[in-house]
Coordinates of C-alpha atoms in Angstrom, one line a residue:
M1 CA 1.4 18.4 -33.3
Q2 CA 3.1 20.2 -30.4
F3 CA 4.0 17.9 -27.5
G4 CA 5.6 20.4 -25.2
N5 CA 2.5 21.0 -23.1
Q6 CA 1.2 17.4 -23.2
L7 CA 1.7 14.3 -21.2
P8 CA 1.1 10.7 -22.2
Q9 CA -2.2 9.3 -21.2
G10 CA -2.3 7.9 -17.7
V11 CA 0.5 9.9 -16.1
A12 CA 0.6 13.2 -14.3
D13 CA 3.0 15.8 -13.0
L14 CA 3.2 16.3 -9.2
Y15 CA 4.0 19.8 -8.0
S16 CA 6.0 20.6 -4.9
N17 CA 3.2 21.0 -2.3
D18 CA 1.6 17.7 -3.3
Y19 CA 5.0 16.0 -3.6
E20 CA 6.0 17.1 -0.2
R21 CA 2.7 15.7 1.2
K22 CA 3.4 12.5 -0.6
E23 CA 6.9 12.3 0.8
Y24 CA 5.6 12.9 4.3
V25 CA 3.0 10.1 4.0
I26 CA 5.6 7.7 2.7
D27 CA 8.0 8.7 5.5
Q28 CA 5.3 8.2 8.2
I29 CA 4.5 4.7 6.9
N30 CA 8.2 3.8 6.5
Q31 CA 8.9 4.8 10.1
T32 CA 6.1 2.5 11.1
T33 CA 7.3 -0.5 9.1
K34 CA 10.9 0.1 10.5
L35 CA 9.5 -0.2 14.0
Y36 CA 8.2 -3.6 13.0
G37 CA 11.7 -4.7 11.9
F38 CA 11.3 -4.3 8.1
K39 CA 14.4 -3.4 6.1
P40 CA 14.2 -1.5 2.7
I41 CA 15.2 -3.1 -0.6
Q42 CA 15.0 -2.2 -4.3
T43 CA 14.4 -4.2 -7.4
P44 CA 15.1 -3.1 -11.1
T45 CA 12.6 -1.0 -13.0
F46 CA 12.9 -3.5 -15.9
E47 CA 12.3 -7.2 -15.7
Y48 CA 12.1 -10.0 -18.3
Y49 CA 8.5 -10.5 -19.6
D50 CA 9.0 -14.2 -19.0
L51 CA 9.2 -13.6 -15.3
F52 CA 5.5 -12.7 -15.2
M53 CA 4.1 -14.5 -18.3
N54 CA 3.8 -17.9 -16.7
M55 CA 3.2 -16.8 -13.1
P56 CA -0.1 -18.3 -11.9
G57 CA -2.9 -16.1 -10.8
T58 CA -1.1 -12.8 -10.8
M59 CA -2.0 -10.4 -13.5
D60 CA -3.1 -10.0 -17.1
T61 CA -0.1 -9.9 -19.4
D62 CA -1.9 -7.4 -21.6
Q63 CA -1.5 -4.9 -18.8
M64 CA 2.2 -5.0 -19.0
I65 CA 4.2 -2.2 -20.7
K66 CA 6.6 -4.0 -22.9
L67 CA 10.0 -3.0 -24.5
I68 CA 12.4 -4.9 -26.7
D69 CA 16.0 -5.3 -25.4
H70 CA 19.0 -5.0 -27.8
D71 CA 19.2 -8.8 -27.9
G72 CA 15.6 -9.1 -29.0
K73 CA 14.3 -10.3 -25.6
I74 CA 11.1 -8.7 -24.3
L75 CA 11.3 -6.6 -21.2
V76 CA 8.5 -5.0 -19.1
L77 CA 8.4 -2.0 -16.9
R78 CA 7.9 -3.4 -13.3
P79 CA 4.1 -4.3 -13.3
D80 CA 4.2 -5.9 -9.8
A81 CA 6.4 -5.5 -6.7
T82 CA 6.1 -8.9 -5.0
I83 CA 7.2 -11.2 -7.8
P84 CA 10.6 -9.5 -8.3
I85 CA 11.1 -9.5 -4.5
A86 CA 10.3 -13.3 -4.4
R87 CA 12.9 -13.7 -7.2
M88 CA 15.4 -11.7 -5.3
V89 CA 14.9 -13.8 -2.1
A90 CA 15.1 -17.1 -4.0
N91 CA 18.3 -16.0 -5.7
S92 CA 20.0 -14.8 -2.5
K93 CA 23.6 -16.0 -2.1
D94 CA 22.9 -16.7 1.6
P95 CA 20.1 -19.2 2.6
V96 CA 17.0 -17.3 3.7
T97 CA 15.2 -18.6 6.8
F98 CA 13.5 -15.4 7.8
E99 CA 13.4 -12.0 6.1
K100 CA 11.3 -8.9 6.6
L101 CA 11.6 -6.6 3.6
S102 CA 10.0 -3.2 2.7
Y103 CA 10.0 -1.2 -0.5
V104 CA 8.7 2.0 -2.1
T105 CA 8.5 1.8 -5.9
N106 CA 6.7 2.8 -9.0
I107 CA 4.4 0.2 -10.7
F108 CA 3.7 0.4 -14.4
R109 CA 0.5 -1.0 -15.9
M110 CA -1.8 -0.4 -18.9
Q111 CA -5.3 0.1 -17.8
N112 CA -8.6 -0.1 -19.7
G113 CA -9.9 3.2 -18.5
D114 CA -8.4 6.7 -18.4
S115 CA -10.3 8.1 -15.4
D116 CA -7.4 7.6 -13.1
V117 CA -4.4 9.9 -13.8
F118 CA -2.1 7.4 -12.1
S119 CA -3.5 4.4 -14.1
R120 CA -0.3 3.7 -15.9
S121 CA 2.2 4.7 -13.3
F122 CA 1.6 4.7 -9.5
T123 CA 3.5 4.5 -6.3
Q124 CA 3.3 1.5 -4.1
L125 CA 4.8 1.0 -0.6
G126 CA 4.8 -2.5 0.7
V127 CA 6.2 -5.1 3.1
E128 CA 7.0 -8.8 2.5
C129 CA 7.8 -11.3 5.3
F130 CA 9.5 -14.5 4.3
G131 CA 9.8 -17.4 6.7
Q132 CA 8.1 -20.5 8.1
K133 CA 4.3 -20.0 8.3
D134 CA 3.2 -18.7 11.6
A135 CA -0.3 -17.5 12.4
F136 CA 1.0 -14.8 14.7
I137 CA 2.9 -13.3 11.7
D138 CA -0.4 -13.0 9.9
V139 CA -1.8 -11.1 12.9
E140 CA 1.3 -8.8 13.0
M141 CA 1.0 -8.0 9.3
I142 CA -2.7 -7.0 9.6
A143 CA -1.9 -5.0 12.7
L144 CA 0.8 -3.2 10.7
A145 CA -1.6 -2.4 7.9
I146 CA -3.9 -0.8 10.6
E147 CA -1.0 1.1 12.1
A148 CA 0.1 2.4 8.7
L149 CA -3.2 4.0 8.0
K150 CA -3.4 5.5 11.5
A151 CA 0.2 6.9 11.0
V152 CA -1.1 9.2 8.3
G153 CA -4.0 10.5 10.4
L154 CA -6.8 8.3 9.2
E155 CA -9.4 7.2 11.8
R156 CA -12.4 5.8 9.9
F157 CA -11.3 2.8 7.9
Q158 CA -11.6 -0.9 7.9
I159 CA -9.6 -4.0 7.0
D160 CA -11.7 -6.6 5.2
L161 CA -10.4 -10.2 5.9
G162 CA -10.9 -13.1 3.7
Q163 CA -9.6 -16.7 3.5
A164 CA -8.4 -18.1 0.2
K165 CA -8.6 -21.7 1.4
F166 CA -12.4 -21.5 2.0
Y167 CA -13.2 -20.9 -1.7
Q168 CA -10.4 -23.1 -3.0
S169 CA -11.6 -26.1 -1.0
L170 CA -15.2 -25.4 -2.2
M171 CA -14.1 -25.5 -5.8
N172 CA -12.2 -28.7 -5.3
E173 CA -15.7 -30.3 -5.0
V174 CA -16.5 -29.6 -8.7
D175 CA -14.7 -30.2 -11.9
L176 CA -14.9 -27.0 -14.0
P177 CA -12.7 -25.7 -16.9
Q178 CA -10.4 -22.8 -16.0
H179 CA -12.3 -20.3 -18.1
V180 CA -15.5 -21.1 -16.2
Q181 CA -13.7 -20.7 -12.9
R182 CA -12.5 -17.3 -14.0
E183 CA -16.1 -16.3 -14.9
I184 CA -17.2 -17.4 -11.4
L185 CA -14.4 -15.4 -9.8
S186 CA -15.3 -12.3 -11.8
K187 CA -19.0 -12.4 -10.7
L188 CA -18.1 -13.1 -7.1
E189 CA -15.7 -10.2 -7.1
Q190 CA -18.5 -8.0 -8.5
K191 CA -20.9 -9.5 -6.0
N192 CA -23.3 -10.1 -8.9
E193 CA -25.5 -12.9 -7.6
Y194 CA -27.8 -12.9 -10.6
E195 CA -25.2 -13.5 -13.3
L196 CA -23.3 -15.9 -11.1
S197 CA -26.5 -18.0 -10.8
L198 CA -26.8 -18.0 -14.6
I199 CA -23.2 -19.4 -15.0
L200 CA -23.7 -22.1 -12.3
N201 CA -26.9 -23.2 -14.0
K202 CA -25.4 -23.2 -17.4
Y203 CA -22.6 -25.6 -16.3
N204 CA -24.8 -27.7 -14.1
V205 CA -22.8 -27.1 -10.9
N206 CA -24.3 -29.3 -8.2
E207 CA -26.9 -27.9 -5.8
R208 CA -24.8 -27.9 -2.6
V209 CA -21.9 -26.0 -4.2
T210 CA -24.2 -23.7 -6.0
N211 CA -26.0 -22.8 -2.7
V212 CA -22.7 -21.9 -1.0
L213 CA -21.4 -19.9 -4.0
L214 CA -24.5 -17.8 -4.2
K215 CA -24.4 -17.0 -0.5
L216 CA -20.6 -16.4 -0.7
A217 CA -21.3 -13.3 -2.8
N218 CA -22.9 -11.6 0.2
L219 CA -20.9 -13.3 3.0
F220 CA -19.4 -10.1 4.4
G221 CA -20.0 -7.9 7.5
T222 CA -19.2 -8.1 11.2
P223 CA -16.8 -11.0 12.0
R224 CA -19.0 -12.9 14.5
T225 CA -22.0 -13.1 12.2
V226 CA -20.1 -13.9 9.0
I227 CA -17.9 -16.5 10.7
Q228 CA -20.9 -18.4 12.1
R229 CA -22.7 -18.3 8.7
A230 CA -19.5 -19.6 7.1
K231 CA -19.2 -22.5 9.5
D232 CA -22.8 -23.5 8.7
L233 CA -22.0 -23.4 5.0
A234 CA -18.8 -25.4 5.2
L235 CA -19.1 -28.5 3.1
T236 CA -15.7 -30.0 3.9
D237 CA -13.2 -30.3 6.8
E238 CA -10.9 -28.0 4.8
M239 CA -13.5 -25.3 4.5
L240 CA -14.2 -25.5 8.2
E241 CA -10.5 -25.4 9.1
A242 CA -10.2 -22.2 6.9
V243 CA -13.0 -20.5 8.8
Q244 CA -11.5 -21.5 12.2
E245 CA -8.1 -20.1 11.2
L246 CA -9.8 -16.8 10.2
E247 CA -11.8 -16.8 13.5
W248 CA -8.5 -17.2 15.5
T249 CA -6.9 -14.3 13.6
V250 CA -10.0 -12.1 14.3
N251 CA -9.9 -12.9 18.0
Q252 CA -6.2 -12.1 18.3
L253 CA -6.7 -8.7 16.6
A254 CA -9.6 -8.1 19.0
D255 CA -7.3 -8.8 22.0
L256 CA -5.0 -6.2 20.6
G257 CA -7.8 -3.6 20.6
M258 CA -8.2 -3.6 16.8
A259 CA -11.7 -5.0 16.5
P260 CA -13.2 -1.7 15.5
F261 CA -11.1 -1.8 12.3
I262 CA -11.9 -5.4 11.3
S263 CA -14.6 -6.9 9.1
V264 CA -14.8 -10.2 7.3
D265 CA -15.6 -10.8 3.6
L266 CA -15.4 -14.4 2.4
G267 CA -16.4 -13.2 -1.1
L268 CA -12.9 -11.6 -1.3
V269 CA -11.6 -13.7 -4.2
N270 CA -9.2 -11.6 -6.3
H271 CA -6.0 -13.4 -7.2
L272 CA -7.1 -16.6 -5.6
N273 CA -4.5 -18.7 -7.5
Y274 CA -1.9 -16.5 -5.9
Y275 CA -3.0 -16.3 -2.3
T276 CA -3.0 -19.4 -0.1
G277 CA -4.5 -18.3 3.3
V278 CA -5.6 -15.1 4.9
M279 CA -6.3 -12.2 2.5
F280 CA -7.1 -8.6 3.3
Q281 CA -7.9 -5.2 1.8
G282 CA -8.0 -1.8 3.4
Y283 CA -10.9 0.6 2.7
V284 CA -11.4 4.2 4.0
H285 CA -14.9 5.3 4.7
G286 CA -16.3 7.4 1.9
F287 CA -13.7 6.2 -0.7
G288 CA -14.7 3.4 -3.1
R289 CA -11.3 1.8 -3.9
S290 CA -9.0 -0.2 -1.7
V291 CA -5.9 1.6 -0.4
I292 CA -4.2 -1.6 0.9
Q293 CA -4.2 -5.1 -0.5
G294 CA -2.3 -8.2 0.7
G295 CA -2.3 -11.7 2.0
R296 CA -0.4 -15.0 2.5
Y297 CA 1.2 -16.5 -0.6
D298 CA 3.2 -19.6 0.4
H299 CA 4.0 -21.1 -3.0
L300 CA 5.3 -18.1 -5.0
T301 CA 9.0 -18.6 -4.3
E302 CA 8.7 -22.2 -5.5
E303 CA 8.5 -20.8 -9.0
F304 CA 12.1 -19.7 -8.4
G305 CA 13.3 -23.0 -6.8
L306 CA 12.9 -22.0 -3.2
K307 CA 10.3 -23.3 -0.8
I308 CA 9.6 -20.6 1.8
D309 CA 6.3 -19.3 3.1
A310 CA 5.5 -15.6 2.8
I311 CA 2.9 -12.9 3.5
G312 CA 2.8 -9.3 2.5
F313 CA 0.8 -6.2 1.6
G314 CA 1.0 -3.1 -0.6
V315 CA -0.2 0.4 0.1
Y316 CA -1.4 2.3 -2.9
I317 CA 0.1 5.7 -2.1
D318 CA -1.5 7.7 -4.8
Q319 CA -5.0 6.5 -3.9
L320 CA -4.1 7.2 -0.2
M321 CA -3.2 10.8 -1.2
D322 CA -6.6 11.1 -3.0
V323 CA -8.3 10.0 0.3
L324 CA -6.4 12.5 2.4
K325 CA -7.2 15.3 0.1
Q326 CA -10.8 14.3 -0.3
Q327 CA -11.3 14.1 3.5
D328 CA -9.1 17.2 4.2
V329 CA -6.9 15.3 6.6
A330 CA -4.3 17.6 8.1
L331 CA -0.8 16.1 7.9
A332 CA 1.3 16.9 11.1
S333 CA 4.4 17.8 9.1
E334 CA 7.2 19.9 10.6
E335 CA 8.1 21.4 7.2
L336 CA 8.0 25.0 8.4
Q337 CA 10.3 27.4 6.7
L338 CA 12.2 30.4 7.9
S339 CA 13.1 33.5 6.0
I340 CA 15.9 36.0 6.8
V341 CA 16.0 39.7 5.8
S342 CA 19.1 41.8 6.2
R343 CA 20.9 44.6 4.4
N344 CA 24.1 42.5 4.9
R345 CA 23.7 39.4 2.8
T346 CA 26.9 37.8 4.1
D347 CA 25.5 37.9 7.7
A348 CA 22.3 36.4 6.5
F349 CA 24.1 33.6 4.8
K350 CA 26.1 32.8 8.0
I351 CA 23.0 32.8 10.2
A352 CA 21.1 30.6 7.6
Q353 CA 24.0 28.1 7.8
K354 CA 23.9 28.0 11.6
L355 CA 20.1 27.4 11.5
R356 CA 20.4 24.7 8.9
E357 CA 23.0 22.9 10.9
E358 CA 20.3 22.7 13.7
G359 CA 17.8 21.1 11.2
F360 CA 15.8 24.2 10.3
I361 CA 14.7 25.0 6.8
V362 CA 15.8 28.5 5.6
D363 CA 14.9 30.2 2.4
L364 CA 17.0 33.4 2.0
F365 CA 15.4 34.7 -1.1
S366 CA 11.7 34.7 -0.4
T367 CA 9.7 36.2 2.4
E368 CA 6.3 35.2 1.0
N369 CA 4.2 32.7 3.0
R370 CA 7.0 32.0 5.5
P371 CA 5.6 31.4 9.0
I372 CA 8.7 32.7 10.7
L373 CA 10.7 35.8 9.6
I374 CA 14.1 36.8 11.0
D375 CA 14.9 40.5 10.8
L376 CA 18.7 40.6 11.4
D377 CA 19.0 44.4 11.2
N378 CA 16.5 45.0 14.0
E379 CA 17.2 41.7 15.9
K380 CA 13.6 40.6 15.7
L381 CA 12.0 37.2 15.3
I382 CA 8.5 37.6 13.8
K383 CA 5.8 35.0 13.7
G384 CA 2.5 36.4 12.4
E385 CA 1.6 39.4 14.5
N386 CA 4.0 38.4 17.3
E387 CA 7.5 39.8 17.6
E388 CA 10.3 38.7 19.9
R389 CA 13.8 40.2 20.2
F390 CA 17.0 38.1 20.3
Q391 CA 20.4 39.1 21.5
S392 CA 22.8 36.5 19.9
T393 CA 22.9 33.7 17.4
K394 CA 22.5 31.1 20.2
D395 CA 19.5 33.1 21.6
L396 CA 18.0 33.2 18.1
I397 CA 18.4 29.4 17.6
D398 CA 16.9 28.7 21.0
K399 CA 13.9 30.9 20.3
V400 CA 13.4 29.5 16.8
G401 CA 13.5 26.0 18.4
R402 CA 10.7 26.9 20.8
L403 CA 8.6 28.2 17.9
Y404 CA 9.2 25.0 16.0
G405 CA 8.4 22.9 19.0
K406 CA 11.9 21.7 19.2
S407 CA 14.1 21.9 22.4

């Protein structure tokens, strides 16, 4: 069998135009996170399998892509970004009291289906904030998620907010085996009320808890309506407190003018053993998968011997690129290219170097599809059907700058 023209299942090549768009999207979001005070870090591509194997409520170990090290220990390609960062923070030589970290990295996972070409390798950009729990930090992180989507030109999207403590407090009212709790979580995530009721009846879950769980599957929509319904359903002080915390967050975001982007979904239950407070997912209208996922996780670093609260979120860049292409969102990139024609190649090289020093992109060897052409022999600057004469190198640079929109 010939492999020269084949790729492994679940990965894809990315050609220059798409890669440039991807780089631009990453750069726009990175600039936004930098304005919020986040600093970039990097973790290894390989980690020990044991790092993830016993981590509660994170991911299925069958999804990990495993390798054997020379000493016989099992390694995995990075299947998650947050856990290695928590390890890094916990193992820091200097005591960490407050840290805002950002990353852009590839994540590697085996998936059950093959419909997504990025299913085994995809790019994730994210931020993690470590420090004493503060409700205003939660607000800032959700605001940053909104700003990140706006930064790439999206306008019609929403951030669904949930609260892990609401469900966790409810489940403390019943004594069910772990495998049953996983079944319940699965049906809630699917919003499958019928099959959920079958499970609850099978295991004789008491009527009050059953009533709330069945309504929880459809407890999503506009914040005011959902929050009031949740208050009415709260069976414990802890459940009521969770709703009140969520209500406060929603009100703060509304004061910041972000209410149009916010909805509430108390049936948001993925990774509930992992999250400890506010949870959120970002959806773009007309696209069925989330492009952002995050929340508060205050116990993760304890697995590495450090007690510090934390909150973060990840942006699924490849899915975001699918959205932008599907919705034909124009990216305001400045990646224009110049081309120079001249009988004297030496002069062309010299002018190209001068222009590059000013930050302009120059391709000497191709005149196709270049928006701006410089004709050195006739001292003309050509853009489309418009021509403009220049008298010197400085005059040329000034006029190119005006065409680029640069002073």
